[in-house]
Coordinates of C-alpha atoms and ligand atoms in Angstrom, one line a residue:
M1 CA 0.0 0.0 0.0
M2 CA 1.2 3.5 -0.8
S3 CA 1.1 6.5 1.6
L4 CA 0.1 10.0 1.0
K5 CA 3.7 10.9 0.3
N6 CA 4.0 13.7 -2.3
K7 CA 0.2 14.2 -2.6
K8 CA -0.8 17.8 -3.1
I9 CA -3.6 19.0 -0.8
L10 CA -5.3 22.3 -1.1
L11 CA -6.8 23.1 2.3
V12 CA -9.5 25.7 2.6
I13 CA -9.9 26.8 6.2
G14 CA -13.4 27.9 7.0
G15 CA -14.8 30.0 9.9
G16 CA -15.6 27.9 12.9
I17 CA -14.2 27.0 16.2
S18 CA -12.8 23.8 14.8
A19 CA -10.6 25.7 12.4
Y20 CA -7.7 25.4 14.9
K21 CA -7.7 21.6 14.1
A22 CA -6.5 22.5 10.6
L23 CA -3.1 23.2 12.2
D24 CA -3.0 19.6 13.6
L25 CA -4.0 18.2 10.2
I26 CA -1.3 20.3 8.5
R27 CA 1.2 18.9 11.0
L28 CA 0.1 15.4 10.2
F29 CA 0.4 16.1 6.5
K30 CA 3.9 17.5 6.7
K31 CA 5.1 14.6 8.8
N32 CA 4.0 12.3 6.0
D33 CA 5.5 14.4 3.2
V34 CA 2.2 15.8 1.9
D35 CA 2.5 19.1 0.1
V36 CA -0.1 21.6 1.5
K37 CA -1.3 24.9 0.2
T38 CA -4.0 26.8 2.1
I39 CA -6.8 29.3 1.5
L40 CA -7.8 31.1 4.6
T41 CA -11.4 32.5 4.4
K42 CA -12.2 35.9 6.1
S43 CA -14.1 34.2 8.9
G44 CA -11.4 31.5 9.2
K45 CA -8.9 34.3 9.9
E46 CA -10.9 35.0 13.1
F47 CA -9.8 31.6 14.5
V48 CA -6.3 31.0 13.0
T49 CA -3.6 33.3 11.9
P50 CA -1.8 33.3 8.5
L51 CA 1.5 33.2 10.4
S52 CA 0.7 30.0 12.2
I53 CA -0.4 28.3 9.0
T54 CA 2.6 29.5 7.0
T55 CA 5.0 28.4 9.7
L56 CA 3.7 24.8 9.3
T57 CA 3.1 24.6 5.6
K58 CA 6.2 26.6 4.6
N59 CA 3.9 28.0 1.9
K60 CA 2.1 31.3 1.6
T61 CA -1.5 31.4 2.7
F62 CA -3.9 32.7 0.1
E63 CA -6.7 35.0 1.2
D64 CA -7.9 37.5 -1.4
I65 CA -9.2 36.9 -4.8
F66 CA -7.6 40.2 -6.0
D67 CA -4.3 40.0 -4.3
K68 CA -2.0 42.1 -6.5
N69 CA 1.1 40.5 -4.9
T70 CA 0.1 36.9 -5.8
E71 CA -2.4 37.0 -8.7
A72 CA 0.4 37.1 -11.2
E73 CA 2.2 34.3 -9.4
I74 CA -0.8 32.0 -8.8
D75 CA -4.5 32.5 -9.7
H76 CA -7.6 30.6 -8.6
I77 CA -7.5 28.2 -11.5
A78 CA -3.8 27.4 -10.9
L79 CA -4.5 26.6 -7.3
S80 CA -7.1 24.0 -8.3
R81 CA -4.9 22.7 -11.1
W82 CA -2.1 22.2 -8.6
A83 CA -4.1 20.1 -6.1
D84 CA -4.7 16.3 -6.1
L85 CA -7.6 17.0 -3.8
I86 CA -9.3 19.9 -2.1
I87 CA -10.5 19.9 1.5
V88 CA -12.8 22.4 3.2
L89 CA -12.3 22.4 7.0
P90 CA -14.4 23.2 8.9
T91 CA -17.4 23.3 6.5
T92 CA -20.0 25.5 8.1
A93 CA -23.7 25.4 7.5
N94 CA -23.3 28.8 5.8
F95 CA -20.5 27.5 3.6
M96 CA -22.7 24.6 2.5
T97 CA -25.4 27.0 1.5
K98 CA -23.0 29.0 -0.7
L99 CA -21.7 25.8 -2.4
S100 CA -25.2 24.5 -3.0
I101 CA -26.3 27.6 -4.8
G102 CA -22.9 28.0 -6.6
K103 CA -22.0 31.3 -5.1
A104 CA -18.5 32.6 -5.9
E105 CA -18.0 35.6 -3.6
D106 CA -14.4 35.2 -2.4
L107 CA -11.2 33.2 -3.3
A108 CA -12.4 30.0 -1.5
T109 CA -15.8 29.8 -3.2
T110 CA -14.4 30.8 -6.6
V111 CA -11.7 28.2 -6.5
L112 CA -14.3 25.5 -5.6
L113 CA -16.8 26.5 -8.2
A114 CA -14.1 26.6 -10.9
S115 CA -12.5 23.3 -9.9
D116 CA -12.8 19.9 -11.6
K117 CA -10.9 18.2 -8.7
E118 CA -12.6 16.1 -6.0
I119 CA -13.6 18.1 -3.0
L120 CA -13.9 16.8 0.5
L121 CA -16.2 18.7 2.9
V122 CA -15.6 18.3 6.6
P123 CA -18.8 19.7 8.3
A124 CA -18.7 21.0 11.8
M125 CA -21.7 22.8 13.4
N126 CA -24.2 22.8 16.2
V127 CA -26.4 19.6 16.1
R128 CA -29.6 21.5 15.4
M129 CA -28.0 23.4 12.6
W130 CA -26.8 20.1 11.1
F131 CA -30.3 18.5 11.3
H132 CA -32.1 21.7 10.1
K133 CA -34.1 20.9 7.0
A134 CA -32.2 23.5 5.0
T135 CA -28.8 22.0 5.9
Q136 CA -30.0 18.5 5.2
Q137 CA -31.4 19.7 1.8
N138 CA -28.1 21.3 1.0
L139 CA -26.3 18.1 2.0
K140 CA -28.4 16.2 -0.6
I141 CA -27.7 18.8 -3.3
L142 CA -23.9 18.8 -2.5
Q143 CA -23.8 15.0 -2.5
D144 CA -25.6 15.0 -5.9
Y145 CA -23.0 17.5 -7.2
G146 CA -20.4 15.0 -6.3
Y147 CA -18.8 16.6 -3.2
L148 CA -17.3 14.0 -0.8
F149 CA -18.2 14.2 2.9
I150 CA -16.5 13.0 6.1
G151 CA -18.5 13.3 9.3
P152 CA -19.9 15.0 11.2
E153 CA -19.4 12.8 14.2
K154 CA -21.4 12.4 17.3
G155 CA -20.0 14.0 20.4
E156 CA -19.7 17.0 22.7
M157 CA -19.5 20.2 20.7
A158 CA -17.7 23.5 21.5
C159 CA -21.1 25.0 22.4
G160 CA -21.5 22.4 25.2
E161 CA -24.2 20.4 23.4
Y162 CA -24.0 16.8 22.5
G163 CA -25.0 15.2 19.2
E164 CA -24.1 14.9 15.5
G165 CA -22.2 18.0 14.4
K166 CA -18.7 17.5 15.8
M167 CA -16.0 17.7 13.2
S168 CA -14.0 14.5 12.3
S169 CA -10.6 14.5 13.9
P170 CA -7.4 15.1 11.9
R171 CA -6.5 11.4 12.4
Q172 CA -9.9 10.3 11.0
I173 CA -9.5 12.7 8.1
F174 CA -5.9 11.4 7.5
S175 CA -7.0 7.8 7.5
Y176 CA -10.0 8.6 5.2
L177 CA -7.5 10.2 2.7
K178 CA -5.1 7.3 2.9
N179 CA -7.9 4.8 2.0
Y180 CA -9.1 7.2 -0.7
F181 CA -5.7 7.5 -2.4
D182 CA -5.0 3.7 -1.9
Q183 CA -8.2 2.8 -3.6
K184 CA -7.6 5.2 -6.5
N185 CA -4.1 3.7 -7.0
L186 CA -5.3 0.1 -6.8
V187 CA -8.1 0.7 -9.3
K188 CA -5.7 2.4 -11.7
N189 CA -3.2 -0.5 -11.5
K190 CA -5.9 -3.1 -12.0
N191 CA -7.2 -1.6 -15.2
F192 CA -10.8 -2.7 -14.5
K193 CA -13.4 -2.6 -17.3
A194 CA -17.1 -2.2 -17.0
L195 CA -20.1 -2.3 -19.3
V196 CA -23.5 -0.8 -18.5
T197 CA -26.7 -1.3 -20.4
T198 CA -29.4 1.3 -20.0
G199 CA -32.6 2.7 -21.4
P200 CA -35.5 1.0 -23.1
T201 CA -35.3 -0.9 -26.3
K202 CA -37.6 -0.3 -29.2
E203 CA -39.0 -3.2 -31.2
Y204 CA -40.5 -2.0 -34.4
L205 CA -43.7 -3.5 -36.0
D206 CA -43.3 -1.3 -39.0
P207 CA -41.2 1.8 -39.9
V208 CA -43.1 4.0 -37.4
R209 CA -44.7 1.9 -34.7
Y210 CA -42.9 0.1 -32.0
I211 CA -43.1 -1.8 -28.6
S212 CA -41.2 0.0 -25.8
N213 CA -41.5 1.2 -22.3
E214 CA -41.2 4.2 -20.0
S215 CA -37.5 3.8 -19.1
S216 CA -35.5 7.1 -19.4
G217 CA -32.1 5.4 -19.1
K218 CA -31.0 7.9 -16.4
Q219 CA -30.2 5.5 -13.6
G220 CA -27.9 3.3 -15.8
Y221 CA -26.3 6.4 -17.2
E222 CA -25.5 7.7 -13.7
V223 CA -24.1 4.3 -12.7
A224 CA -21.8 4.4 -15.8
L225 CA -20.6 7.9 -14.8
A226 CA -20.1 6.8 -11.2
L227 CA -18.0 3.8 -12.2
K228 CA -15.9 6.0 -14.5
K229 CA -15.4 8.5 -11.7
L230 CA -13.9 5.6 -9.6
G231 CA -11.3 5.1 -12.4
I232 CA -12.9 2.2 -14.1
K233 CA -12.9 2.1 -17.9
T234 CA -16.6 2.1 -18.6
K235 CA -18.7 1.6 -21.8
L236 CA -22.4 2.5 -21.8
I237 CA -24.7 0.7 -24.2
A238 CA -27.8 2.8 -24.4
G239 CA -31.3 2.3 -25.8
P240 CA -33.2 5.2 -27.3
S241 CA -33.5 8.1 -24.8
N242 CA -33.6 11.9 -24.7
L243 CA -30.7 12.1 -22.4
I244 CA -27.8 14.4 -23.3
Y245 CA -24.7 12.2 -22.6
S246 CA -21.4 13.5 -21.3
K247 CA -18.7 13.6 -24.0
N248 CA -16.3 12.0 -21.5
L249 CA -18.2 8.7 -21.5
K250 CA -17.8 5.9 -24.1
I251 CA -21.3 5.3 -25.4
K252 CA -22.8 3.0 -28.0
K253 CA -26.4 3.8 -28.9
V254 CA -28.7 1.0 -30.0
T255 CA -32.3 0.6 -30.7
S256 CA -33.5 -3.0 -30.3
A257 CA -32.7 -5.8 -27.8
K258 CA -30.9 -7.7 -30.6
E259 CA -28.6 -4.8 -31.2
M260 CA -28.0 -4.3 -27.5
M261 CA -27.0 -8.0 -27.2
Y262 CA -24.7 -7.7 -30.2
E263 CA -22.9 -4.7 -28.6
V264 CA -22.7 -6.4 -25.2
K265 CA -21.1 -9.5 -26.8
K266 CA -18.6 -7.2 -28.7
S267 CA -17.6 -5.5 -25.4
L268 CA -16.6 -8.7 -23.6
P269 CA -14.4 -9.4 -21.7
V270 CA -15.2 -7.0 -18.8
D271 CA -14.8 -7.2 -15.1
I272 CA -18.2 -5.6 -14.3
A273 CA -21.5 -5.8 -16.1
V274 CA -24.4 -3.7 -14.9
C275 CA -27.7 -4.4 -16.7
A276 CA -29.9 -1.4 -16.0
A277 CA -31.7 -1.5 -19.4
A278 CA -35.4 -2.1 -19.4
V279 CA -35.2 -4.5 -22.4
S280 CA -38.5 -5.1 -24.1
D281 CA -39.5 -8.7 -23.3
F282 CA -41.1 -9.3 -26.7
K283 CA -40.6 -8.3 -30.2
P284 CA -42.7 -8.7 -33.3
I285 CA -41.7 -11.8 -35.3
N286 CA -42.0 -9.9 -38.5
K287 CA -41.4 -6.3 -39.1
S288 CA -43.4 -4.9 -41.9
K289 CA -41.4 -3.0 -44.6
N290 CA -44.1 -0.4 -45.0
K291 CA -46.4 1.3 -42.6
I292 CA -49.2 -1.1 -41.7
K293 CA -52.6 0.2 -42.9
K294 CA -55.5 0.7 -40.5
D295 CA -56.7 -2.8 -41.2
A296 CA -58.1 -4.2 -38.0
S297 CA -57.6 -7.8 -39.0
K298 CA -53.9 -7.4 -39.4
F299 CA -53.5 -5.7 -36.0
N300 CA -55.4 -8.5 -34.4
N301 CA -52.7 -10.8 -35.5
I302 CA -49.4 -9.4 -34.3
S303 CA -47.2 -12.3 -33.5
L304 CA -44.5 -11.8 -30.9
E305 CA -41.5 -13.7 -29.8
K306 CA -39.3 -13.4 -26.8
N307 CA -36.2 -11.2 -26.9
P308 CA -32.8 -12.6 -25.8
D309 CA -32.1 -12.0 -22.1
I310 CA -28.8 -10.1 -21.9
L311 CA -28.4 -10.4 -18.2
D312 CA -29.0 -14.1 -18.3
Y313 CA -26.5 -14.4 -21.1
L314 CA -23.8 -12.6 -19.2
S315 CA -24.3 -14.2 -15.8
K316 CA -24.4 -17.8 -17.2
N317 CA -21.6 -17.2 -19.7
N318 CA -18.9 -19.8 -18.7
K319 CA -16.2 -18.5 -21.0
A320 CA -16.4 -14.8 -20.3
R321 CA -18.5 -14.2 -17.2
P322 CA -17.8 -10.8 -15.8
K323 CA -16.5 -11.0 -12.2
I324 CA -19.4 -9.0 -11.0
V325 CA -22.8 -9.1 -12.7
V326 CA -25.5 -6.7 -11.5
G327 CA -29.1 -6.8 -12.5
F328 CA -32.0 -4.4 -11.9
S329 CA -35.4 -5.4 -10.9
A330 CA -38.3 -3.0 -11.6
E331 CA -41.4 -4.3 -9.7
T332 CA -44.7 -2.8 -8.7
E333 CA -45.5 -5.2 -5.8
N334 CA -43.6 -7.5 -3.4
V335 CA -40.5 -5.7 -4.5
I336 CA -38.0 -7.4 -2.2
Q337 CA -39.5 -10.8 -2.4
N338 CA -39.7 -10.8 -6.2
S339 CA -36.2 -9.4 -6.5
K340 CA -34.7 -12.1 -4.2
K341 CA -36.2 -14.6 -6.5
K342 CA -34.8 -12.9 -9.5
I343 CA -31.2 -12.8 -8.2
K344 CA -31.3 -16.6 -8.0
E345 CA -33.0 -17.1 -11.3
K346 CA -30.7 -14.7 -13.1
Y347 CA -27.6 -15.9 -11.3
C348 CA -26.3 -12.4 -10.7
D349 CA -24.1 -11.1 -7.8
L350 CA -26.2 -8.1 -6.9
I351 CA -29.7 -7.0 -7.8
I352 CA -30.9 -3.4 -7.5
A353 CA -34.6 -3.5 -6.7
N354 CA -36.8 -0.5 -7.4
D355 CA -40.5 0.1 -7.0
V356 CA -41.8 1.5 -10.2
S357 CA -45.4 1.9 -9.0
K358 CA -44.7 5.4 -7.6
K359 CA -45.0 8.5 -9.8
D360 CA -42.2 10.5 -8.1
S361 CA -39.4 8.0 -8.4
G362 CA -38.2 5.2 -10.6
F363 CA -39.1 5.4 -14.3
N364 CA -38.8 8.8 -15.9
S365 CA -37.8 10.6 -12.8
D366 CA -34.6 12.2 -11.5
Y367 CA -35.1 10.3 -8.3
N368 CA -35.1 6.7 -7.2
K369 CA -35.6 4.6 -4.1
V370 CA -33.8 1.3 -4.3
S371 CA -32.8 -1.7 -2.3
I372 CA -29.4 -3.4 -3.1
I373 CA -29.7 -7.1 -2.6
D374 CA -26.8 -9.5 -2.6
K375 CA -26.6 -13.3 -3.3
K376 CA -27.0 -14.1 0.4
G377 CA -30.2 -12.1 0.5
K378 CA -28.7 -9.2 2.5
V379 CA -30.7 -6.1 1.8
K380 CA -29.4 -2.5 1.9
S381 CA -32.2 0.0 1.4
I382 CA -31.4 3.5 0.2
P383 CA -34.0 6.2 0.9
K384 CA -35.3 8.3 -2.0
N385 CA -32.6 10.4 -3.5
K386 CA -31.2 11.7 -6.8
K387 CA -30.3 8.9 -9.2
S388 CA -26.7 10.3 -9.3
Y389 CA -26.4 9.9 -5.5
I390 CA -27.8 6.4 -5.7
A391 CA -25.4 5.6 -8.6
N392 CA -22.4 6.5 -6.5
I393 CA -23.4 4.2 -3.7
I394 CA -24.0 1.3 -6.2
A395 CA -20.7 2.0 -7.9
N396 CA -18.8 1.9 -4.6
I397 CA -20.5 -1.3 -3.5
I398 CA -19.5 -2.9 -6.8
L399 CA -15.9 -1.8 -6.5
V400 CA -15.5 -3.0 -3.0
K401 CA -17.0 -6.4 -4.1
L402 CA -14.7 -6.6 -7.0
L403 CA -11.6 -5.7 -5.0
M404 CA -12.5 -8.4 -2.4
N405 CA -13.2 -10.9 -5.2
D406 CA -9.7 -10.1 -6.7
K407 CA -8.0 -10.5 -3.3
N408 CA -9.6 -13.9 -2.8
I409 CA -8.5 -15.1 -6.2
N410 CA -4.9 -13.8 -6.0
Ligands
C5P501 O1 -36.7 -10.5 -15.9 P1 -36.7 -9.0 -15.7 O2 -36.9 -8.3 -17.0 O3 -37.6 -8.6 -14.6 O4 -35.2 -8.7 -15.2 C1 -34.7 -7.5 -15.2 C2 -33.2 -7.5 -15.4 O5 -32.9 -8.3 -16.5 C3 -32.6 -6.1 -15.7 O6 -31.3 -6.1 -15.1 C4 -32.6 -6.1 -17.2 O7 -31.6 -5.2 -17.6 C5 -32.3 -7.5 -17.5 N1 -32.8 -8.0 -18.8 C6 -32.0 -8.2 -19.9 N2 -32.5 -8.7 -21.0 C7 -33.8 -8.9 -21.2 C8 -34.6 -8.7 -20.1 C9 -34.1 -8.2 -18.9 O8 -30.8 -7.9 -19.7 N3 -34.2 -9.3 -22.3

């Protein structure tokens, strides 16, 4: 395992009583040869001085967005570009609000808004502030934007109250970072590959009419993005959808189940397969070359046949079975029970069960509410949240499973 040696951390010091712990964290970083640069916010300066920070980091502390002495030397983009990771410590309720509305009012918020690096937020606040609906709403928004969080922990706070709101300790943060960089490094070295199917399929009866379903393809798309973010080489095989896909993701667009199957076969071997597509179960045996006329007798006689089952093909493929095969299970009743049955029948490693009977989550919504079920029948339920947030949880579970799997084999 590697250490944090030579990593570059940009530490934004916010305004809260826990700001003094930034000094302990910097000390830990320096002891482990981590390079640290700091931005001190105006309110952070009320708690720690630039001199104490500079003494420890041996680097200048950045404070103003228009600092005529340093702007030529290092601007806000350069600070972000320099960093391997950015940390905001402590992250106050007020700071969370600014980030959640994308406010860039000083150097710290401007750097964060303009950054494409991963950002770790370390909240610290009074327990009631943390549990206030506004803060919890901001938490959801920020998680959806992809910010990482550590804490807050339960404990006694500076204000004398007890509860969740205490900042994670420098040691906890340090060990979180060690795991974070170790995992990134491991994934990079393993060169893992994933394929994700998503969206509906369209099965044409004639040039204009088709059998399909309500799937938007959003959940699968988000899972593909989340896997890619973890450093896994990911290909998305997507049925017809109105989604605007990121240019950074490898995508193959298909129409029918047959085409989807063809592309899946072409993409093998992979380490991970996630089948999130709502593949049409049936397709017309014959597709009419021309538009079928409004002749009732013909429409009374549409003959259908079953489509190939892509998930089944992957999970029972002896020659090139992906190490982790994940299925989705869209149900309208007895969701967990039916999904547990499905994981056995379809021989997959994980099944993501979602209730599609609700209007405000599942199909055609930005939100989802899922239960992740493993082969042993263990269920992890995730409350309703943005599909991107749920995708990050799914991707992390898949990665941990894959790493454990690899460890057992080697
Ligand atoms: O059998 P059922 O359609 O409920 O199973 C859903 C799971 O099977 C999903 O993961 C879906 O992507 C996959 N599936 C598939 N090919 C099919 C039908 C379903 O990959 N033809």
